[in-house]
Amino acid sequence: MTAGTASAGRSLRVAATERRAAFGAFLLTAPGLVFLGLLFAMPLIQLFALSVEGGTTEWYAKVFADGLYTTIFIRTFEIALFVTVTALLIGYPVAFFLATTTPTWRAIGFALVMLPFWTSVLVRTYAWMIILGRNGIVNRFLIDYGFIERPMTLLNTRFAVVLGMVHVMLPFMILPLYSAIVRVDPDLARAARGMGASRFQIFRRIYLPLTLHGIVAGVTLVFVVSLGFYITPALLGGGKVTMIAMVIEQQVREFLAWNFAGALSVVLLAITLVVFWLLNHWVARRVPPATGQGR
Amino acid sequence: MDKGADLTVAGIHKRYGQVRALSDVSLTVSAGEFLTILGPSGSGKTTLLKVVAGFETPDEGDVRVGGRDVTDLDPAQRNMGMVFQNYALFPHLTVERNVAFPLEMRGTPKAEIRTRVAEALAMVELTGFEQRLPRQLSGGQQQRVALARAIVFRPTLLLLDEPFGALDRKLREAMQLEVRRLQQRLGLTTLFITHDQEEALVMSDRIAVMDSGRLEQVGRPRDIYDAPASPLVADFVGESNILSGTMEAGGSVRLADGTAIRVTGEGPAAAPGAKVRILLRPERLGDAGDQPGAENQIAGTVVEAIYLGLSDKYRVRTAGGVELLARIGASRTARQYRAGEPITVGFHAADARIIEVR
């Protein structure tokens, strides 16, 4: 047998092995694919089909026709943005603490972060209603101690909505931030400090660039989920703070306007995807792949 | 360039819970000196370095640099250059930006930063690598970047924390000499941490041997090797035979197996009858036939023979059951022994030295 046929035979064998491995991997993903296909992709396509039912674009025209829905879209984005920024500002220090403290404090900290995570959003939202209500804990305290005379309107405001949403979304921000920060070698901070860097400079020059991918992950997650929030704004906004998910639900439940609801959903999805794409694009340019990963 | 400053640590104690990491450590490193802290892992050498650098605060004692007390200063204000064990290069910054970092932190003007970074990179022979990221460099190159970054701001003190651990042997030896030359050229006071005794012997002006948080001995490499202050130092630095016996009149020591050997090497005085321990370096033991004038000759059997290229290493068991390590240098005439063969080893009385009297 010549060397040529021997090597050809070997490469055939390698190819067969690789094909088997690829097929095995495909089999493993199959349940997930079927699940997503049936419960996510199909309804999505149906929704899109509804929005253009009869070959008309009138439902889309209606979305942009009068300022009402545009206003709600803008408000939704404002609230989501506000929630995201607040969650980032609160979450980064917490994640930093969790990543750099002793194991005991880390365990305690994680328990505190995850505890609300395991409690129903509905329950937590009702808890905020009790805290923020006209006769709630905050108002009672301020009145009893003479800080104010008449109860403040805390509930049914944009403030209440943002507060409740930040509370719900914080773990989603903290977890990706934590996993990014914990991968930064603490010797880098030590080295920077030894070279004369202040604490702020260590954050600005070392931690911030090295955890940028975690920040983007957390921001994306929180922002995208916040766009579709329903329960929290509905309960804490008391009908005064309308977000787009509430409008869609109303169209379906009260007006049975499936086509219009479909159009609203598709617009929301499109905008979300664009935001998502922009963020990723920006990060890809700022952070070369594999930078910021631990050794 | 400016001469480095002298460093004094005085009466340092450091405790972590129940563990005494440092017990009454006092040490002076004179300006421009290369001093190595040598010790096994867990001996407290890294803790001492961290105390000097300011990453740990001692429970007691103080650190002075150039006569100034820096014990309570933040690391950022100590002006010490440090090379970390894993180099701690900033992975997101280019070589140039890494080296520029300490200067940027000091608000050095841009033009000056450029010239000094170029200077430092030239010193470590990395000119042309300015725009690379650390992960695009080999281990040895990363090491040089770390070194350039540690000296670019003209520190008063250079601290090296086991910087050669990750390099292969050839590269490590080259870097050792290179770092030593650079240090001497710049006159940098240097504190070097290692657990590698060979490295310590090669590089240092003086060595401080540390164990269990205490300094065991401080001295020139030759003194540490030839005249170790304790069995522990003898055992840690180089290979050694440490034999226990009883002092007899006339400068002889009777070993546990009954053999008497003459011991005239320098060491503490011992009265007849005292229990002593003797150090005998394996390379001073030879084939009795090749050791003319050796006062001591002991017959035994080769238990294990190891070929090491430069020498042969033999584990020899004497008739009385004492084990000796002998290193017999490779020469054209040296006889090779195999395990099981009888051998008579000889050594000069002056090469045996009492290192402990009990």
XYZ file of C-alpha atoms in Angstrom:
653
model
C 0.000 0.000 0.000
C 1.362 3.415 -0.849
C 1.623 6.299 1.549
C -0.978 8.231 -0.450
C -3.773 5.715 -0.084
C -2.861 5.170 3.563
C -3.296 8.847 4.359
C -6.478 9.010 2.279
C -7.856 6.098 4.251
C -7.005 7.808 7.513
C -8.628 11.091 6.513
C -11.782 9.198 5.508
C -11.849 7.639 8.934
C -11.348 11.044 10.562
C -14.158 12.490 8.482
C -16.497 9.672 9.523
C -15.636 10.226 13.201
C -16.294 13.927 12.861
C -19.625 13.298 11.132
C -20.692 11.025 13.958
C -19.647 13.598 16.536
C -21.563 16.352 14.726
C -24.666 14.179 14.505
C -24.397 13.385 18.219
C -24.195 17.081 19.045
C -27.234 17.721 16.867
C -29.204 15.014 18.675
C -28.374 16.629 22.013
C -29.754 19.983 20.900
C -32.863 18.471 19.318
C -35.167 18.675 22.390
C -34.252 22.332 22.820
C -34.808 23.032 19.145
C -38.230 21.349 19.133
C -39.244 23.186 22.285
C -38.176 26.588 20.944
C -39.659 25.885 17.560
C -43.101 24.913 18.852
C -43.446 27.350 21.710
C -41.453 30.335 20.522
C -40.796 30.469 16.800
C -44.259 29.272 15.731
C -46.266 31.772 17.816
C -43.882 34.511 16.712
C -44.479 33.716 13.071
C -48.219 33.521 13.722
C -48.135 36.899 15.414
C -46.325 38.372 12.462
C -48.824 36.718 10.107
C -51.701 38.272 12.082
C -50.170 41.732 11.834
C -50.132 41.552 8.028
C -53.326 39.512 7.664
C -55.016 40.152 4.357
C -51.867 41.664 2.909
C -52.503 45.023 4.510
C -50.114 47.327 6.315
C -52.919 49.312 7.922
C -52.115 47.978 11.414
C -48.571 49.224 11.151
C -49.849 52.532 9.853
C -52.034 52.738 12.934
C -49.071 52.148 15.254
C -47.356 55.251 13.916
C -50.481 57.205 12.899
C -51.419 59.112 16.000
C -48.882 60.139 18.622
C -50.462 57.951 21.300
C -48.574 54.744 20.593
C -45.350 56.527 19.693
C -45.516 58.299 23.058
C -46.015 54.984 24.824
C -43.104 53.452 22.930
C -40.860 56.367 23.892
C -42.025 56.209 27.520
C -41.358 52.462 27.572
C -37.829 53.043 26.326
C -37.259 55.859 28.797
C -38.346 53.710 31.715
C -36.319 50.715 30.529
C -33.267 52.935 30.101
C -33.728 54.497 33.509
C -34.163 51.086 35.132
C -31.044 49.792 33.348
C -28.831 52.705 34.368
C -30.056 52.580 37.964
C -29.548 48.822 38.152
C -26.027 49.241 36.739
C -25.113 51.973 39.218
C -26.421 49.940 42.163
C -25.363 46.554 40.820
C -21.712 47.223 39.975
C -20.598 48.040 43.526
C -22.567 45.066 44.849
C -21.037 42.726 42.256
C -17.605 44.149 43.009
C -18.093 43.510 46.708
C -19.267 39.943 46.054
C -16.314 39.254 43.765
C -13.619 40.602 46.053
C -14.793 39.824 49.588
C -14.120 36.802 51.790
C -16.027 33.562 51.084
C -18.256 34.051 54.146
C -19.385 37.524 53.126
C -19.771 36.335 49.559
C -22.161 33.581 50.687
C -24.179 36.052 52.775
C -24.203 38.600 49.962
C -25.322 36.077 47.383
C -28.107 34.879 49.663
C -29.334 38.468 49.964
C -29.175 38.986 46.200
C -30.846 35.702 45.330
C -33.534 35.657 48.032
C -35.844 38.146 46.286
C -34.983 36.373 43.029
C -36.779 33.289 44.323
C -39.815 35.239 45.460
C -42.657 35.795 43.002
C -42.599 39.129 41.171
C -46.255 39.530 42.048
C -45.590 39.157 45.767
C -42.710 41.599 45.648
C -44.772 44.109 43.735
C -47.566 43.929 46.302
C -44.932 44.421 48.987
C -43.909 47.671 47.302
C -47.542 48.753 47.222
C -47.714 48.285 50.982
C -44.479 50.195 51.469
C -45.271 53.070 49.100
C -49.051 53.477 49.592
C -50.735 56.647 50.953
C -50.979 54.869 54.255
C -47.863 52.830 53.653
C -44.756 52.339 55.710
C -42.800 55.244 54.207
C -45.587 57.805 54.570
C -46.488 56.627 58.081
C -42.885 56.928 59.192
C -42.429 60.409 57.719
C -45.719 61.660 59.179
C -45.225 60.062 62.598
C -41.815 61.649 62.974
C -43.079 64.984 61.710
C -41.068 65.248 58.514
C -44.212 65.826 56.456
C -47.850 66.631 57.304
C -49.755 65.032 54.443
C -48.880 61.739 52.755
C -46.754 61.989 49.600
C -47.952 60.372 46.380
C -45.383 57.623 45.959
C -47.493 54.893 44.489
C -48.897 55.127 40.962
C -45.930 57.196 39.817
C -43.123 56.584 37.385
C -40.807 56.568 40.418
C -42.662 53.614 41.914
C -42.560 51.752 38.620
C -38.815 52.269 38.224
C -38.180 51.334 41.854
C -40.160 48.102 41.568
C -38.568 47.193 38.242
C -35.016 47.871 39.473
C -35.741 45.644 42.434
C -36.836 42.836 40.157
C -34.018 43.295 37.661
C -31.037 43.734 39.999
C -30.018 40.042 40.119
C -29.980 39.978 36.308
C -27.499 42.846 36.403
C -25.412 41.605 39.328
C -24.817 38.051 38.108
C -23.126 38.846 34.757
C -21.197 41.697 36.388
C -20.039 39.378 39.150
C -18.825 36.727 36.740
C -16.882 39.378 34.804
C -15.332 41.013 37.870
C -14.389 37.752 39.537
C -12.312 36.853 36.479
C -10.105 39.916 36.831
C -6.854 38.860 38.502
C -6.647 40.786 41.814
C -2.908 41.120 41.215
C -3.767 43.556 38.410
C -5.340 45.908 40.927
C -2.408 45.391 43.277
C 0.072 46.062 40.479
C -1.787 49.229 39.475
C -1.890 50.417 43.073
C 1.830 49.786 43.447
C 2.414 51.887 40.353
C 0.636 54.849 41.881
C -2.967 54.428 40.704
C -5.746 55.749 42.928
C -8.822 53.656 43.616
C -10.781 55.535 40.976
C -7.995 55.089 38.439
C -7.872 51.355 39.168
C -11.595 51.196 38.457
C -11.468 53.416 35.393
C -8.323 51.962 33.810
C -8.389 48.307 34.884
C -11.768 47.043 36.052
C -14.019 49.019 33.722
C -12.360 47.918 30.441
C -11.834 44.366 31.672
C -15.472 43.952 32.749
C -17.024 45.766 29.791
C -18.358 42.505 28.355
C -20.115 41.808 31.674
C -21.557 45.307 31.733
C -22.911 44.882 28.212
C -24.374 41.473 29.093
C -26.096 42.875 32.183
C -27.289 46.021 30.413
C -28.675 44.063 27.469
C -30.469 41.595 29.700
C -32.003 44.223 31.954
C -32.908 46.612 29.145
C -34.535 44.015 26.926
C -36.499 42.412 29.749
C -37.546 45.841 31.054
C -39.015 46.747 27.659
C -41.546 43.957 28.008
C -42.447 44.478 31.678
C -46.101 44.098 32.479
C -47.050 43.254 36.076
C -44.866 45.749 37.885
C -45.817 48.870 35.892
C -49.450 47.754 35.881
C -49.619 47.460 39.671
C -47.184 50.172 40.810
C -48.188 52.601 38.069
C -51.878 52.156 38.846
C -52.867 52.813 35.234
C -51.045 56.143 35.208
C -47.795 54.756 33.824
C -48.535 52.836 30.663
C -45.872 50.688 29.067
C -46.180 49.019 25.686
C -46.736 45.498 27.040
C -49.806 46.762 28.865
C -51.191 48.234 25.654
C -50.662 44.980 23.771
C -52.387 43.016 26.505
C -55.281 45.479 26.503
C -55.704 45.197 22.725
C -55.925 41.433 22.976
C -57.996 41.083 26.129
C -60.394 43.981 25.858
C -60.663 44.732 22.145
C -59.765 41.306 20.709
C -57.684 43.315 18.234
C -55.234 40.519 17.460
C -53.989 42.097 14.268
C -53.119 45.407 15.873
C -51.567 43.687 18.910
C -49.469 41.672 16.485
C -48.257 44.825 14.761
C -47.351 46.443 18.093
C -45.458 43.298 19.133
C -43.524 43.124 15.891
C -42.508 46.783 16.204
C -41.374 46.223 19.795
C -39.418 43.135 18.741
C -37.797 44.970 15.829
C -36.696 47.886 17.994
C -35.368 45.500 20.644
C -33.340 43.586 18.083
C -31.866 46.801 16.705
C -30.830 47.925 20.192
C -29.368 44.509 20.865
C -27.447 44.535 17.600
C -26.096 48.069 18.182
C -24.829 47.166 21.655
C -23.109 44.042 20.410
C -21.640 45.848 17.450
C -20.282 48.569 19.721
C -18.729 46.058 22.096
C -17.207 43.992 19.304
C -15.424 47.115 18.173
C -14.340 48.199 21.650
C -13.283 44.847 23.036
C -11.237 42.521 20.845
C -12.283 38.912 21.415
C -10.689 37.099 24.359
C -9.545 40.334 25.964
C -10.802 40.764 29.453
C -10.920 37.051 29.980
C -9.042 35.672 32.921
C -5.811 33.856 32.386
C 20.338 56.920 36.813
C 19.725 57.486 40.489
C 21.058 55.004 42.965
C 18.420 53.048 44.822
C 17.728 53.776 48.460
C 18.483 51.473 51.350
C 15.719 49.442 52.944
C 15.340 48.559 56.599
C 12.663 46.353 58.081
C 12.758 46.291 61.856
C 10.990 43.953 64.237
C 8.178 42.968 61.873
C 5.446 40.765 63.307
C 2.452 39.638 61.296
C -0.212 37.212 62.349
C -3.227 35.812 60.483
C -5.580 34.517 63.131
C -3.601 31.804 64.861
C -0.902 31.633 62.215
C 2.288 33.598 62.838
C 3.306 34.573 59.328
C 6.232 36.761 60.401
C 8.001 36.712 63.760
C 10.393 39.517 64.603
C 11.891 39.891 61.146
C 14.637 42.504 60.943
C 16.724 43.070 57.857
C 18.729 45.777 56.164
C 19.334 45.966 52.430
C 21.920 48.564 51.513
C 21.557 50.883 48.533
C 22.141 49.057 45.266
C 22.237 45.649 46.901
C 20.492 42.540 45.557
C 19.099 40.628 48.489
C 17.194 37.378 48.089
C 14.660 36.067 50.558
C 14.931 32.317 50.187
C 12.505 29.958 51.805
C 10.089 27.099 51.194
C 6.456 27.911 50.435
C 4.646 29.002 53.557
C 7.823 30.385 55.097
C 6.453 33.933 55.114
C 8.659 35.312 52.366
C 5.769 36.563 50.251
C 4.142 38.111 53.312
C 7.383 39.974 54.006
C 7.428 41.258 50.436
C 3.818 42.394 50.751
C 4.660 44.227 53.948
C 7.516 46.005 52.207
C 5.323 46.834 49.200
C 2.503 48.021 51.451
C -0.126 45.433 50.505
C -0.067 44.133 54.080
C 0.217 46.146 57.262
C 2.484 44.604 59.898
C 1.083 44.108 63.410
C 4.353 45.422 64.807
C 7.584 46.858 63.489
C 8.339 49.280 60.717
C 9.628 49.601 57.175
C 12.048 52.397 56.290
C 13.263 53.324 52.830
C 16.164 55.750 52.582
C 15.689 56.524 56.263
C 12.022 57.454 55.796
C 9.349 55.506 57.644
C 6.894 54.183 55.038
C 5.041 51.672 57.234
C 1.753 53.582 57.051
C 2.047 54.749 53.452
C -0.274 53.437 50.749
C 1.491 51.272 48.123
C 0.706 54.009 45.598
C 2.921 56.429 47.495
C 5.883 54.127 48.102
C 7.470 54.408 44.661
C 8.494 50.769 44.514
C 8.639 48.774 41.300
C 7.282 45.269 41.567
C 7.271 42.242 39.291
C 4.532 39.788 40.218
C 4.736 36.038 40.066
C 2.280 35.947 37.157
C 3.565 39.330 35.844
C 0.145 40.991 36.314
C 0.333 42.649 32.906
C -2.840 44.490 31.968
C -4.307 42.167 29.327
C -6.254 44.917 27.549
C -3.320 47.282 27.115
C -0.496 47.088 24.595
C 3.097 46.627 25.728
C 3.648 50.365 25.320
C 0.576 51.287 27.377
C 1.485 48.772 30.058
C 4.929 50.265 30.488
C 3.540 53.807 30.298
C 0.989 53.095 33.045
C 3.066 54.054 36.109
C 4.205 57.231 34.368
C 0.637 58.149 33.383
C -0.384 57.686 37.032
C 2.321 60.189 37.978
C 1.132 62.738 35.450
C 4.375 62.643 33.491
C 4.156 64.760 30.291
C 3.272 62.750 27.179
C 6.516 63.417 25.308
C 8.591 62.318 28.278
C 6.473 59.189 28.694
C 7.237 58.266 25.109
C 11.001 58.587 25.482
C 11.124 56.813 28.824
C 8.958 53.922 27.672
C 11.197 53.534 24.612
C 14.235 53.633 26.899
C 12.839 51.003 29.239
C 11.801 48.724 26.387
C 15.256 49.065 24.849
C 16.768 48.041 28.184
C 14.822 44.777 28.163
C 15.374 44.353 24.418
C 11.729 44.628 23.440
C 11.984 47.518 21.002
C 9.553 46.825 18.166
C 6.995 45.076 20.368
C 5.241 48.294 21.478
C 1.889 47.570 19.860
C 1.545 43.929 20.892
C -0.914 42.785 23.528
C 0.491 40.704 26.411
C -1.202 37.531 25.160
C 0.669 37.878 21.867
C 3.984 37.554 23.712
C 5.902 34.538 24.956
C 6.397 33.999 28.696
C 9.901 35.412 28.580
C 8.742 38.499 26.690
C 5.891 39.070 29.143
C 8.454 38.847 31.898
C 10.538 41.569 30.240
C 7.510 43.818 29.865
C 6.772 43.390 33.572
C 10.368 44.268 34.334
C 10.318 47.337 32.071
C 7.102 48.465 33.742
C 8.690 48.062 37.175
C 11.771 50.146 36.400
C 10.410 52.781 34.007
C 9.444 55.190 36.799
C 12.833 54.930 38.497
C 11.628 53.310 41.693
C 13.585 53.529 44.926
C 13.239 49.796 45.339
C 12.691 46.855 43.004
C 10.618 43.955 44.342
C 10.603 40.639 42.495
C 8.135 37.951 43.588
C 9.293 34.596 42.170
C 9.263 36.060 38.687
C 10.959 33.152 36.925
C 8.723 30.359 38.193
C 6.779 29.978 34.950
C 9.771 29.928 32.607
C 11.551 26.859 31.329
C 15.055 26.179 32.583
C 17.107 27.690 29.745
C 15.056 30.858 29.613
C 15.057 31.118 33.390
C 18.837 31.021 33.528
C 19.125 33.641 30.793
C 16.611 35.912 32.539
C 18.384 35.515 35.888
C 21.616 36.853 34.472
C 19.844 39.547 32.507
C 17.907 40.820 35.505
C 21.093 40.782 37.553
C 23.001 42.814 34.930
C 20.162 45.320 34.619
C 19.932 45.678 38.384
C 23.645 46.307 38.687
C 23.651 48.775 35.798
C 20.820 50.780 37.331
C 22.141 50.383 40.877
C 18.659 49.347 42.002
C 18.163 48.143 45.549
C 16.409 44.836 44.973
C 14.444 42.462 47.132
C 13.977 39.136 45.397
C 11.746 36.320 46.578
C 12.355 32.733 45.596
C 12.158 29.168 46.810
C 14.811 28.091 44.311
C 18.127 27.920 46.150
C 20.154 27.679 42.958
C 18.573 30.882 41.684
C 19.346 32.565 44.996
C 22.999 31.524 44.838
C 23.374 32.742 41.250
C 21.770 36.159 41.602
C 22.274 37.539 45.063
C 24.709 39.816 46.833
C 23.266 38.379 50.013
C 20.683 35.754 50.848
C 18.263 35.733 53.757
C 17.019 32.212 54.460
C 13.560 32.171 55.935
C 11.508 29.453 57.571
C 8.248 29.485 59.555
C 8.159 33.269 59.551
C 11.664 33.721 60.945
C 14.972 34.643 59.383
C 17.300 31.693 59.855
C 20.441 33.221 58.413
C 21.493 36.236 56.382
C 24.750 36.174 54.502
C 26.665 36.069 51.230
C 25.796 33.064 49.014
C 29.155 31.416 49.725
C 28.707 31.780 53.487
C 25.208 30.399 53.362
C 26.385 27.393 51.400
C 29.680 26.705 53.155
C 28.768 27.772 56.654
C 25.054 27.269 57.177
C 23.961 28.420 60.603
C 21.607 25.515 61.190
C 20.772 22.055 59.847
C 17.635 23.611 58.362
C 19.628 26.071 56.245
C 22.109 23.352 55.293
C 19.282 21.119 54.201
C 17.475 23.802 52.238
C 20.481 25.226 50.406
C 22.180 22.588 48.320
C 22.350 18.887 49.018
C 23.724 17.745 52.321
C 24.613 14.841 54.536
C 23.719 15.725 58.092
C 25.149 13.176 60.510
C 24.450 12.903 64.230
C 27.145 11.812 66.655
C 28.940 12.362 69.917
C 31.981 14.559 70.304
C 35.122 12.794 71.454
C 38.405 14.143 72.699
C 40.863 15.128 69.950
C 38.415 16.444 67.348
C 36.691 13.197 66.427
C 33.002 12.501 66.289
C 31.612 9.051 66.876
C 28.571 8.378 64.722
C 25.589 6.340 65.811
C 26.918 3.300 63.948
C 30.209 3.405 65.864
C 32.404 4.883 63.120
C 34.663 7.679 64.290
C 35.372 10.517 61.875
C 37.725 13.456 62.174
C 36.029 16.836 61.929
C 38.134 19.971 61.653
C 35.927 22.271 59.537
C 35.064 25.649 61.081
C 32.076 25.568 63.329
C 30.875 25.975 66.872
C 33.097 24.445 69.572
C 31.820 21.287 71.228
C 33.055 19.748 74.443
C 33.772 16.002 74.508
C 30.591 14.114 75.200
C 28.328 16.686 73.515
C 25.759 15.567 70.969
C 26.566 17.218 67.644
C 25.352 17.280 64.076
C 27.803 17.430 61.253
C 27.373 18.759 57.733
C 29.124 17.040 54.884
C 28.391 18.266 51.348
C 27.976 15.333 48.918
C 30.404 16.852 46.391
C 33.169 16.722 49.026
C 32.765 12.970 49.334
C 34.763 10.998 46.793
C 35.991 7.632 45.761
C 38.597 6.994 48.474
C 41.189 6.173 45.832
C 40.823 9.647 44.260
C 41.070 11.482 47.584
C 44.753 11.470 48.554
C 45.286 12.727 52.064
C 41.637 12.321 53.080
C 41.595 11.664 56.798
C 38.273 9.884 56.730
C 37.455 6.722 54.845
C 34.240 4.807 55.204
C 33.414 1.530 53.501
C 29.919 0.836 52.324
C 27.677 -0.396 49.551
C 26.115 1.578 46.707
C 22.341 1.506 47.235
C 21.430 3.671 44.281
C 23.443 5.147 41.429
C 22.066 8.112 39.480
C 23.728 9.425 36.349
C 23.445 13.235 36.174
C 25.788 14.045 33.299
C 28.072 16.422 35.153
C 28.420 13.972 38.001
C 27.288 10.646 39.351
C 25.176 10.662 42.454
C 25.478 7.663 44.764
C 23.445 6.707 47.766
C 25.849 4.719 49.924
C 24.987 2.654 53.003
C 27.872 2.131 55.389
C 28.492 -1.117 57.192
C 26.986 0.498 60.305
C 23.789 1.432 58.447
C 24.351 5.209 57.954
C 23.269 6.563 54.582
C 25.543 8.984 52.755
C 25.024 10.934 49.556
C 28.106 11.272 47.385
C 28.445 13.239 44.164
C 31.414 12.147 42.150
C 32.284 14.513 39.330
C 32.498 13.179 35.812
C 36.113 12.877 34.762
C 37.808 10.554 32.329
C 39.309 8.550 35.172
C 36.344 8.469 37.546
C 35.119 4.974 38.135
C 31.437 4.222 37.686
C 29.729 2.154 40.346
C 26.539 0.219 40.052
C 23.963 -0.451 42.745
C 25.098 -3.293 44.991
C 28.806 -2.753 44.433
C 31.057 -2.081 47.414
C 32.594 1.383 47.595
C 34.904 3.195 49.963
C 34.234 6.904 50.229
C 36.739 9.364 51.587
C 36.651 13.002 52.661
C 38.916 15.564 54.264
C 38.406 16.392 57.933
C 38.281 20.079 56.967
C 35.217 19.445 54.748
C 33.176 18.179 57.687
C 31.781 20.854 59.910
C 29.798 20.875 63.130
C 26.573 22.827 62.560
C 24.689 22.075 65.760
C 25.677 21.290 69.331
C 23.072 20.001 71.724
